[in-house]
Amino acid sequence: MATNDTNDMQRMQQDAIRRVREMQNRAQQSLSRSQQGASPEPQKPEPEPQPQRHHDSSPAKGAPPALPLPQPSTLSNLFDGLLQDGERTLILILLLILVSEKADTGLIFALMYLII
């Protein structure tokens, strides 16, 4: 019985680590796209995507569809808001370091909770 609990815990931790890595990859891709610079043509606002309803409760096998990137001004406002609070900024930097060092996921989630 204890081995089942241990196996379940390890499986959940590995799944959480996989999801964190996927989020990091998406964030890195988004950052690299935004750093490449905007096109000289003015961007037309894209219509909002229609919400998709999933009737299947099992997880999708492919990667989830990418969300549209926020406008650069919105993104800079978000970063300005996050970086104004010194304590929150310190926790964010600590989170980045811990994630890159592949630290304990429990600690990472606890720090994420503090940011909320």
mmCIF file of C-alpha atoms in Angstrom:
data_model
loop_
_atom_site.group_PDB
_atom_site.id
_atom_site.type_symbol
_atom_site.label_atom_id
_atom_site.label_comp_id
_atom_site.label_asym_id
_atom_site.label_seq_id
_atom_site.Cartn_x
_atom_site.Cartn_y
_atom_site.Cartn_z
ATOM 1 C CA MET A 1 0.000 0.000 0.000
ATOM 2 C CA ALA A 2 2.831 2.385 0.884
ATOM 3 C CA THR A 3 4.537 1.677 -2.438
ATOM 4 C CA ASN A 4 1.369 2.663 -4.284
ATOM 5 C CA ASP A 5 1.276 5.972 -2.416
ATOM 6 C CA THR A 6 4.955 6.543 -3.145
ATOM 7 C CA ASN A 7 4.490 5.674 -6.808
ATOM 8 C CA ASP A 8 1.478 7.975 -7.045
ATOM 9 C CA MET A 9 3.412 10.805 -5.412
ATOM 10 C CA GLN A 10 6.370 10.325 -7.752
ATOM 11 C CA ARG A 11 4.064 10.205 -10.763
ATOM 12 C CA MET A 12 2.322 13.417 -9.684
ATOM 13 C CA GLN A 13 5.658 15.143 -9.087
ATOM 14 C CA GLN A 14 6.930 14.100 -12.502
ATOM 15 C CA ASP A 15 3.708 15.331 -14.086
ATOM 16 C CA ALA A 16 4.029 18.677 -12.286
ATOM 17 C CA ILE A 17 7.649 19.002 -13.408
ATOM 18 C CA ARG A 18 6.625 18.221 -16.990
ATOM 19 C CA ARG A 19 3.922 20.910 -16.877
ATOM 20 C CA VAL A 20 6.351 23.467 -15.453
ATOM 21 C CA ARG A 21 8.822 22.725 -18.233
ATOM 22 C CA GLU A 22 6.079 23.082 -20.841
ATOM 23 C CA MET A 23 5.101 26.447 -19.367
ATOM 24 C CA GLN A 24 8.743 27.547 -19.363
ATOM 25 C CA ASN A 25 9.133 26.528 -23.008
ATOM 26 C CA ARG A 26 5.991 28.427 -23.986
ATOM 27 C CA ALA A 27 7.131 31.492 -22.054
ATOM 28 C CA GLN A 28 10.575 31.332 -23.650
ATOM 29 C CA GLN A 29 9.048 31.045 -27.134
ATOM 30 C CA SER A 30 6.726 33.934 -26.406
ATOM 31 C CA LEU A 31 9.602 36.037 -25.129
ATOM 32 C CA SER A 32 11.763 35.281 -28.158
ATOM 33 C CA ARG A 33 8.894 36.189 -30.488
ATOM 34 C CA SER A 34 8.323 39.488 -28.709
ATOM 35 C CA GLN A 35 12.052 40.314 -28.766
ATOM 36 C CA GLN A 36 12.278 39.802 -32.523
ATOM 37 C CA GLY A 37 10.474 43.091 -32.889
ATOM 38 C CA ALA A 38 7.158 44.119 -34.256
ATOM 39 C CA SER A 39 6.568 44.242 -37.974
ATOM 40 C CA PRO A 40 6.608 47.732 -39.555
ATOM 41 C CA GLU A 41 2.977 47.332 -40.569
ATOM 42 C CA PRO A 42 0.420 48.206 -37.909
ATOM 43 C CA GLN A 43 -1.124 45.084 -36.483
ATOM 44 C CA LYS A 44 -4.828 44.642 -36.921
ATOM 45 C CA PRO A 45 -6.655 43.501 -33.807
ATOM 46 C CA GLU A 46 -7.434 39.831 -34.079
ATOM 47 C CA PRO A 47 -10.921 38.634 -33.232
ATOM 48 C CA GLU A 48 -11.172 36.773 -29.964
ATOM 49 C CA PRO A 49 -11.132 33.004 -30.431
ATOM 50 C CA GLN A 50 -14.351 31.177 -29.778
ATOM 51 C CA PRO A 51 -14.221 29.119 -26.580
ATOM 52 C CA GLN A 52 -13.800 25.466 -27.327
ATOM 53 C CA ARG A 53 -15.842 22.980 -25.398
ATOM 54 C CA HIS A 54 -14.269 19.696 -24.566
ATOM 55 C CA HIS A 55 -16.634 16.819 -23.969
ATOM 56 C CA ASP A 56 -13.767 14.477 -23.191
ATOM 57 C CA SER A 57 -12.418 14.646 -19.644
ATOM 58 C CA SER A 58 -9.159 12.863 -20.494
ATOM 59 C CA PRO A 59 -6.083 15.043 -21.102
ATOM 60 C CA ALA A 60 -5.259 15.901 -24.696
ATOM 61 C CA LYS A 61 -2.324 14.053 -26.222
ATOM 62 C CA GLY A 62 -1.021 17.045 -28.191
ATOM 63 C CA ALA A 63 0.196 20.354 -26.870
ATOM 64 C CA PRO A 64 -2.558 22.804 -25.940
ATOM 65 C CA PRO A 65 -3.231 25.543 -28.494
ATOM 66 C CA ALA A 66 -1.160 28.664 -27.976
ATOM 67 C CA LEU A 67 -2.972 31.643 -26.566
ATOM 68 C CA PRO A 68 -2.786 34.889 -28.529
ATOM 69 C CA LEU A 69 0.013 37.130 -27.315
ATOM 70 C CA PRO A 70 -1.057 40.216 -25.404
ATOM 71 C CA GLN A 71 -0.283 43.603 -26.895
ATOM 72 C CA PRO A 72 3.202 44.895 -26.001
ATOM 73 C CA SER A 73 1.823 47.785 -23.947
ATOM 74 C CA THR A 74 -0.290 45.376 -21.908
ATOM 75 C CA LEU A 75 2.725 43.158 -21.358
ATOM 76 C CA SER A 76 4.901 46.057 -20.229
ATOM 77 C CA ASN A 77 2.137 47.260 -17.885
ATOM 78 C CA LEU A 78 1.978 43.773 -16.404
ATOM 79 C CA PHE A 79 5.724 43.688 -15.798
ATOM 80 C CA ASP A 80 5.665 47.205 -14.349
ATOM 81 C CA GLY A 81 2.937 46.137 -11.942
ATOM 82 C CA LEU A 82 4.830 43.016 -10.899
ATOM 83 C CA LEU A 83 8.127 44.798 -10.401
ATOM 84 C CA GLN A 84 6.766 47.690 -8.310
ATOM 85 C CA ASP A 85 6.398 45.509 -5.228
ATOM 86 C CA GLY A 86 9.888 44.689 -3.965
ATOM 87 C CA GLU A 87 8.863 41.599 -2.001
ATOM 88 C CA ARG A 88 6.973 40.134 -4.938
ATOM 89 C CA THR A 89 9.903 40.842 -7.248
ATOM 90 C CA LEU A 90 12.278 39.084 -4.877
ATOM 91 C CA ILE A 91 10.005 36.033 -4.719
ATOM 92 C CA LEU A 92 9.723 35.981 -8.537
ATOM 93 C CA ILE A 93 13.498 36.055 -8.918
ATOM 94 C CA LEU A 94 13.842 33.296 -6.334
ATOM 95 C CA LEU A 95 11.221 31.265 -8.216
ATOM 96 C CA LEU A 96 13.120 31.640 -11.492
ATOM 97 C CA ILE A 97 16.332 30.483 -9.854
ATOM 98 C CA LEU A 98 14.681 27.513 -8.134
ATOM 99 C CA VAL A 99 12.906 26.396 -11.311
ATOM 100 C CA SER A 100 16.097 26.633 -13.354
ATOM 101 C CA GLU A 101 17.921 24.597 -10.683
ATOM 102 C CA LYS A 102 15.096 22.025 -10.683
ATOM 103 C CA ALA A 103 14.421 22.530 -6.971
ATOM 104 C CA ASP A 104 11.717 20.865 -4.893
ATOM 105 C CA THR A 105 8.322 21.438 -6.506
ATOM 106 C CA GLY A 106 6.670 21.793 -3.112
ATOM 107 C CA LEU A 107 8.862 24.795 -2.379
ATOM 108 C CA ILE A 108 8.167 26.279 -5.806
ATOM 109 C CA PHE A 109 4.410 25.931 -5.381
ATOM 110 C CA ALA A 110 4.606 27.423 -1.885
ATOM 111 C CA LEU A 111 6.376 30.489 -3.269
ATOM 112 C CA MET A 112 3.803 30.759 -6.068
ATOM 113 C CA TYR A 113 1.106 30.756 -3.404
ATOM 114 C CA LEU A 114 2.833 33.654 -1.652
ATOM 115 C CA ILE A 115 2.719 35.709 -4.838
ATOM 116 C CA ILE A 116 -1.053 35.371 -5.166
#
